[in-house]
Amino acid sequence: VLNEDTYPYEVIEEIADFITKGSGMRPRIGIICGSGLGSLADMIQDPKIFEYEKIPNFPVSTVEGHAGRLVVGTLEGATVMAMQGRFHFYEGYPLAKCSMPVRVMKLCGVEYLFATNAAGGINPRFAVGDIMLMHDHVNMLGFAGNSPLQGPNDPRFGPRFPALVNSYNKDLINKAIEIGKAMGIESNIHVGVYSCLGGPNYETIAELKALRMMGVDAVGMSTVHEVITARHCDMKVFAFSLITNKCATEYSDKKDEEANHEEVMAVAKNRQKACCELVSRLIREIHMA
Ligand code: NOS
């Protein structure tokens, strides 16, 4: 019987086999769709769909705006698998469980992880609807002694003490900047630092001020544990935040400065076309290279 919260190599292998056999594919690129960005997976051609509840030993996602299925197929000629619905710490799952699907991707053959998220903009230069290409992160959960890599290390995935400098692939960031120019949205594209908090509550003003002082540009409740897991097993990582709201870093009585999930979803819906184009063009470049 599987202990709910530990996923031995053999179990991950079983899940990966289920997906590669069921789809007849070994995908090369893995995509994680952020809140409201599920349409990234809708671009996939000849999709084979696996509902999370039908995948043996897979968690189910509980967040509004996340469908809860894996979509395997081709995009711009490349074989891809996309998670429509990710797992967050605030759902009550341990981090290792939240990022377990990244290991499934690895054993399915994935070399590149594309992680996307909706995030609050802390950098005052960011506007709602902008895209921030992640070039680094501050792992607040890690500061607090939590990591998806806690517990016994299985060297078949990676080393006990993985380095995380240069986690965000520079070539892919540069390519994405060029694509942004070609799309005519360069003024809406930034490069910055993301931080993940546990959630589900949004941040206080004092917390946002503190994050700003630490050099954080955008804040959310996801992605970092997935990136750590992906780097541990030596995947190339590309990640971006869609800025769905501006975080107030000064005290004010204005109600409209409070973050809320409806706004997050609405902005994501509005901007998903640009996000889809960025992702598909970048995948095309990887596939052609
Ligand atoms: N999200 C945010 N998380 C923290 N702070 C923010 O300002 C923010 N904006 C978007 C909640 O709406 C969902 O969207 C992200 C979080 O990751 C969360 O999953």
Short mmCIF file of C-alpha atoms and ligand atoms in Angstrom, two decimals:
data_model
loop_
_atom_site.label_atom_id
_atom_site.label_comp_id
_atom_site.label_asym_id
_atom_site.label_seq_id
_atom_site.Cartn_x
_atom_site.Cartn_y
_atom_site.Cartn_z
CA VAL A 1 0.00 0.00 0.00
CA LEU A 2 1.29 3.42 -0.97
CA ASN A 3 1.87 5.84 1.87
CA GLU A 4 -0.19 8.78 0.67
CA ASP A 5 2.68 11.21 0.81
CA THR A 6 5.68 9.29 -0.47
CA TYR A 7 6.21 8.32 -4.04
CA PRO A 8 8.95 5.73 -4.47
CA TYR A 9 10.68 5.59 -7.87
CA GLU A 10 8.73 2.46 -8.82
CA VAL A 11 5.38 4.16 -8.24
CA ILE A 12 6.36 7.17 -10.34
CA GLU A 13 7.57 4.77 -13.01
CA GLU A 14 4.20 3.00 -12.97
CA ILE A 15 2.36 6.28 -13.44
CA ALA A 16 4.73 7.27 -16.27
CA ASP A 17 4.19 3.89 -17.96
CA PHE A 18 0.45 4.33 -17.68
CA ILE A 19 0.74 7.64 -19.52
CA THR A 20 3.28 6.69 -22.17
CA LYS A 21 1.46 3.43 -22.97
CA GLY A 22 -1.95 5.10 -22.85
CA SER A 23 -0.88 7.91 -25.15
CA GLY A 24 1.60 6.01 -27.30
CA MET A 25 3.98 8.94 -26.83
CA ARG A 26 7.11 9.93 -25.01
CA PRO A 27 6.64 13.69 -24.60
CA ARG A 28 9.68 15.93 -24.69
CA ILE A 29 8.19 19.08 -23.21
CA GLY A 30 6.10 19.35 -20.04
CA ILE A 31 3.78 22.28 -19.45
CA ILE A 32 2.13 23.27 -16.19
CA CYS A 33 -0.85 25.57 -16.74
CA GLY A 34 -1.27 28.31 -14.16
CA SER A 35 -4.56 29.62 -12.78
CA GLY A 36 -6.75 30.63 -15.70
CA LEU A 37 -4.12 29.49 -18.21
CA GLY A 38 -5.66 26.10 -18.94
CA SER A 39 -5.99 27.06 -22.58
CA LEU A 40 -2.26 26.38 -22.98
CA ALA A 41 -3.25 22.72 -22.99
CA ASP A 42 -6.17 23.31 -25.35
CA MET A 43 -3.64 24.12 -28.10
CA ILE A 44 -2.38 20.53 -28.08
CA GLN A 45 -3.17 18.56 -31.22
CA ASP A 46 -4.53 15.01 -31.22
CA PRO A 47 -4.79 15.19 -27.45
CA LYS A 48 -4.95 12.09 -25.28
CA ILE A 49 -6.61 13.16 -22.05
CA PHE A 50 -6.04 11.60 -18.65
CA GLU A 51 -8.30 12.80 -15.86
CA TYR A 52 -6.28 12.94 -12.66
CA GLU A 53 -8.75 10.71 -10.84
CA LYS A 54 -8.26 7.98 -13.45
CA ILE A 55 -4.46 8.00 -13.17
CA PRO A 56 -3.32 5.45 -10.58
CA ASN A 57 -1.86 7.09 -7.45
CA PHE A 58 -2.35 10.62 -8.77
CA PRO A 59 -3.60 13.43 -6.51
CA VAL A 60 -6.68 15.42 -7.57
CA SER A 61 -6.68 19.20 -7.84
CA THR A 62 -9.21 21.15 -5.89
CA VAL A 63 -8.74 24.73 -7.06
CA GLU A 64 -11.28 26.64 -9.07
CA GLY A 65 -9.80 27.44 -12.47
CA HIS A 66 -7.81 24.22 -12.62
CA ALA A 67 -9.40 21.41 -14.63
CA GLY A 68 -7.53 18.43 -13.21
CA ARG A 69 -6.25 16.49 -16.19
CA LEU A 70 -3.12 15.63 -18.10
CA VAL A 71 -3.16 16.33 -21.82
CA VAL A 72 -0.62 14.54 -24.05
CA GLY A 73 -0.16 15.28 -27.75
CA THR A 74 1.78 17.49 -30.11
CA LEU A 75 2.31 21.24 -30.21
CA GLU A 76 4.19 22.93 -33.05
CA GLY A 77 5.42 19.48 -33.99
CA ALA A 78 6.89 18.73 -30.56
CA THR A 79 5.56 16.01 -28.28
CA VAL A 80 4.21 17.60 -25.11
CA MET A 81 2.34 16.78 -21.94
CA ALA A 82 0.45 19.45 -20.06
CA MET A 83 -0.98 19.57 -16.58
CA GLN A 84 -4.31 21.37 -16.70
CA GLY A 85 -4.46 21.92 -12.99
CA ARG A 86 -1.52 21.84 -10.60
CA PHE A 87 -1.21 21.03 -6.92
CA HIS A 88 -0.65 23.71 -4.32
CA PHE A 89 0.64 23.50 -0.77
CA TYR A 90 -2.50 25.28 0.45
CA GLU A 91 -4.65 22.39 -0.76
CA GLY A 92 -3.15 20.47 2.12
CA TYR A 93 -0.70 18.35 0.15
CA PRO A 94 2.95 18.09 1.16
CA LEU A 95 5.32 19.75 -1.32
CA ALA A 96 6.71 16.41 -2.52
CA LYS A 97 3.18 15.42 -3.51
CA CYS A 98 2.54 18.78 -5.17
CA SER A 99 5.54 18.37 -7.44
CA MET A 100 5.41 14.58 -7.91
CA PRO A 101 3.97 15.04 -11.44
CA VAL A 102 7.24 16.69 -12.47
CA ARG A 103 9.00 13.38 -11.76
CA VAL A 104 6.32 11.60 -13.75
CA MET A 105 7.13 13.96 -16.62
CA LYS A 106 10.82 13.14 -16.26
CA LEU A 107 10.19 9.40 -16.50
CA CYS A 108 7.87 9.96 -19.46
CA GLY A 109 10.89 11.45 -21.26
CA VAL A 110 10.36 15.17 -20.68
CA GLU A 111 13.51 17.31 -21.04
CA TYR A 112 11.98 20.78 -20.73
CA LEU A 113 9.61 22.04 -18.07
CA PHE A 114 7.45 25.05 -18.91
CA ALA A 115 5.88 26.27 -15.67
CA THR A 116 3.37 29.11 -15.77
CA ASN A 117 1.49 30.89 -13.03
CA ALA A 118 -0.76 33.79 -12.14
CA ALA A 119 0.99 36.15 -9.74
CA GLY A 120 0.67 39.46 -8.00
CA GLY A 121 3.02 42.18 -9.24
CA ILE A 122 5.17 43.72 -6.52
CA ASN A 123 7.55 45.57 -8.81
CA PRO A 124 5.88 48.97 -9.30
CA ARG A 125 6.87 48.95 -12.99
CA PHE A 126 4.66 45.92 -13.66
CA ALA A 127 1.12 46.41 -14.98
CA VAL A 128 -1.76 43.98 -14.80
CA GLY A 129 -1.59 41.72 -17.84
CA ASP A 130 2.21 41.90 -18.15
CA ILE A 131 4.31 38.76 -18.37
CA MET A 132 7.32 38.28 -16.11
CA LEU A 133 9.86 35.75 -17.31
CA MET A 134 11.26 34.15 -14.18
CA HIS A 135 15.03 34.29 -13.93
CA ASP A 136 15.23 33.41 -10.24
CA HIS A 137 13.14 32.78 -7.16
CA VAL A 138 13.08 33.31 -3.41
CA ASN A 139 11.78 30.15 -1.81
CA MET A 140 9.97 31.38 1.30
CA LEU A 141 8.76 27.89 2.13
CA GLY A 142 12.39 26.78 1.99
CA PHE A 143 13.32 29.56 4.45
CA ALA A 144 10.75 28.00 6.74
CA GLY A 145 12.32 24.56 6.43
CA ASN A 146 10.10 22.97 3.84
CA SER A 147 11.19 21.44 0.54
CA PRO A 148 9.80 18.93 -1.95
CA LEU A 149 13.16 17.13 -1.65
CA GLN A 150 12.90 16.48 2.08
CA GLY A 151 13.22 12.90 3.20
CA PRO A 152 15.37 10.10 1.77
CA ASN A 153 17.01 11.01 -1.54
CA ASP A 154 16.70 8.64 -4.49
CA PRO A 155 19.81 9.22 -6.64
CA ARG A 156 17.95 7.87 -9.67
CA PHE A 157 16.23 11.27 -9.69
CA GLY A 158 19.17 13.43 -8.64
CA PRO A 159 21.72 14.37 -5.99
CA ARG A 160 21.08 14.90 -2.29
CA PHE A 161 22.24 18.51 -2.44
CA PRO A 162 21.30 19.97 -5.82
CA ALA A 163 22.60 23.42 -6.81
CA LEU A 164 19.93 25.88 -7.89
CA VAL A 165 21.98 28.67 -9.42
CA ASN A 166 21.11 29.06 -13.10
CA SER A 167 17.89 27.10 -12.62
CA TYR A 168 16.03 29.20 -15.15
CA ASN A 169 17.49 28.49 -18.57
CA LYS A 170 19.06 31.67 -19.97
CA ASP A 171 18.76 30.66 -23.63
CA LEU A 172 15.04 30.12 -23.22
CA ILE A 173 14.62 33.49 -21.46
CA ASN A 174 16.51 35.22 -24.29
CA LYS A 175 14.46 33.42 -26.91
CA ALA A 176 11.25 34.42 -25.11
CA ILE A 177 12.37 38.07 -25.09
CA GLU A 178 12.95 37.90 -28.84
CA ILE A 179 9.55 36.29 -29.33
CA GLY A 180 7.98 39.08 -27.25
CA LYS A 181 9.56 41.61 -29.61
CA ALA A 182 8.29 39.75 -32.65
CA MET A 183 4.82 39.72 -31.10
CA GLY A 184 5.05 43.47 -30.48
CA ILE A 185 4.54 43.07 -26.73
CA GLU A 186 8.08 43.78 -25.54
CA SER A 187 6.89 46.60 -23.28
CA ASN A 188 4.69 44.07 -21.47
CA ILE A 189 7.49 41.57 -20.93
CA HIS A 190 9.82 41.74 -17.93
CA VAL A 191 12.44 39.50 -16.41
CA GLY A 192 12.27 39.12 -12.65
CA VAL A 193 12.27 37.23 -9.39
CA TYR A 194 9.29 35.19 -8.20
CA SER A 195 8.52 34.17 -4.69
CA CYS A 196 6.14 31.48 -3.52
CA LEU A 197 4.29 31.77 -0.22
CA GLY A 198 2.17 29.02 1.28
CA GLY A 199 -1.19 30.74 0.89
CA PRO A 200 -4.17 30.39 0.56
CA ASN A 201 -4.50 33.87 2.03
CA TYR A 202 -3.04 36.71 0.04
CA GLU A 203 -0.24 38.74 1.60
CA THR A 204 -0.35 41.56 4.11
CA ILE A 205 1.08 44.94 3.19
CA ALA A 206 3.98 44.38 5.60
CA GLU A 207 4.75 41.04 3.94
CA LEU A 208 4.67 42.61 0.49
CA LYS A 209 6.99 45.39 1.65
CA ALA A 210 9.35 42.75 3.04
CA LEU A 211 9.29 40.78 -0.23
CA ARG A 212 10.02 43.94 -2.21
CA MET A 213 13.02 44.62 0.02
CA MET A 214 14.24 41.11 -0.69
CA GLY A 215 14.22 41.83 -4.41
CA VAL A 216 11.03 39.95 -5.26
CA ASP A 217 9.10 41.22 -8.29
CA ALA A 218 6.08 38.91 -8.30
CA VAL A 219 4.43 36.70 -5.71
CA GLY A 220 2.27 33.61 -5.93
CA MET A 221 1.58 30.26 -4.31
CA SER A 222 3.09 27.80 -6.76
CA THR A 223 5.87 26.90 -9.21
CA VAL A 224 8.93 27.03 -6.93
CA HIS A 225 8.57 23.45 -5.63
CA GLU A 226 8.05 22.25 -9.21
CA VAL A 227 11.18 24.04 -10.38
CA ILE A 228 13.21 22.57 -7.52
CA THR A 229 11.99 19.08 -8.38
CA ALA A 230 12.69 19.64 -12.09
CA ARG A 231 16.22 20.94 -11.48
CA HIS A 232 16.92 18.07 -9.10
CA CYS A 233 16.29 15.63 -11.97
CA ASP A 234 18.14 17.87 -14.42
CA MET A 235 15.33 19.20 -16.57
CA LYS A 236 15.70 22.50 -18.41
CA VAL A 237 13.29 25.02 -16.93
CA PHE A 238 11.39 27.92 -18.45
CA ALA A 239 8.84 29.71 -16.28
CA PHE A 240 6.79 32.85 -16.38
CA SER A 241 4.24 34.71 -14.30
CA LEU A 242 1.22 36.41 -15.74
CA ILE A 243 0.71 39.48 -13.56
CA THR A 244 -2.97 39.25 -12.67
CA ASN A 245 -3.06 41.93 -9.99
CA LYS A 246 -0.90 44.66 -8.55
CA CYS A 247 0.13 44.20 -4.94
CA ALA A 248 -0.27 47.29 -2.80
CA THR A 249 2.90 47.97 -0.84
CA GLU A 250 1.53 51.06 0.92
CA TYR A 251 -1.35 51.28 3.37
CA SER A 252 -4.58 52.52 1.84
CA ASP A 253 -8.32 52.26 2.46
CA LYS A 254 -9.10 51.50 -1.16
CA LYS A 255 -10.98 48.22 -1.41
CA ASP A 256 -10.03 47.76 -5.07
CA GLU A 257 -6.43 47.22 -4.04
CA GLU A 258 -7.28 43.92 -2.39
CA ALA A 259 -6.32 40.83 -4.38
CA ASN A 260 -9.13 38.45 -5.24
CA HIS A 261 -9.36 35.23 -7.21
CA GLU A 262 -12.11 36.49 -9.55
CA GLU A 263 -9.81 39.25 -10.76
CA VAL A 264 -6.94 36.79 -11.11
CA MET A 265 -9.07 34.50 -13.27
CA ALA A 266 -10.51 37.33 -15.35
CA VAL A 267 -7.10 38.80 -16.19
CA ALA A 268 -5.70 35.37 -17.00
CA LYS A 269 -8.63 34.73 -19.33
CA ASN A 270 -8.03 38.05 -21.06
CA ARG A 271 -4.33 37.44 -21.55
CA GLN A 272 -4.30 33.74 -22.30
CA LYS A 273 -3.99 34.36 -26.03
CA ALA A 274 -0.67 36.16 -25.61
CA CYS A 275 0.54 33.50 -23.17
CA CYS A 276 -0.45 30.73 -25.60
CA GLU A 277 1.39 32.42 -28.44
CA LEU A 278 4.55 32.90 -26.38
CA VAL A 279 4.53 29.25 -25.31
CA SER A 280 3.79 27.84 -28.74
CA ARG A 281 6.44 29.97 -30.45
CA LEU A 282 9.04 28.98 -27.91
CA ILE A 283 8.17 25.31 -28.27
CA ARG A 284 8.44 25.68 -32.01
CA GLU A 285 11.97 27.06 -31.62
CA ILE A 286 12.99 24.23 -29.34
CA HIS A 287 11.52 21.70 -31.74
CA MET A 288 13.23 23.24 -34.80
CA ALA A 289 16.64 23.53 -33.10
N1 NOS B 1 -1.91 34.50 -7.31
C1 NOS B 1 -1.40 35.09 -6.21
N2 NOS B 1 -0.83 34.58 -5.11
C2 NOS B 1 -0.39 35.42 -4.17
N3 NOS B 1 -0.52 36.77 -4.25
C3 NOS B 1 -1.10 37.37 -5.31
O1 NOS B 1 -1.22 38.59 -5.35
C4 NOS B 1 -1.56 36.48 -6.37
N4 NOS B 1 -2.16 36.69 -7.55
C5 NOS B 1 -2.36 35.48 -8.11
C6 NOS B 1 -4.91 32.85 -6.27
O2 NOS B 1 -5.66 33.76 -6.98
C7 NOS B 1 -4.06 32.00 -7.17
O3 NOS B 1 -3.33 32.81 -8.09
C8 NOS B 1 -2.00 33.05 -7.66
C9 NOS B 1 -1.74 32.04 -6.53
O4 NOS B 1 -0.69 31.17 -6.92
C10 NOS B 1 -3.04 31.25 -6.35
O5 NOS B 1 -2.97 29.93 -6.81
#
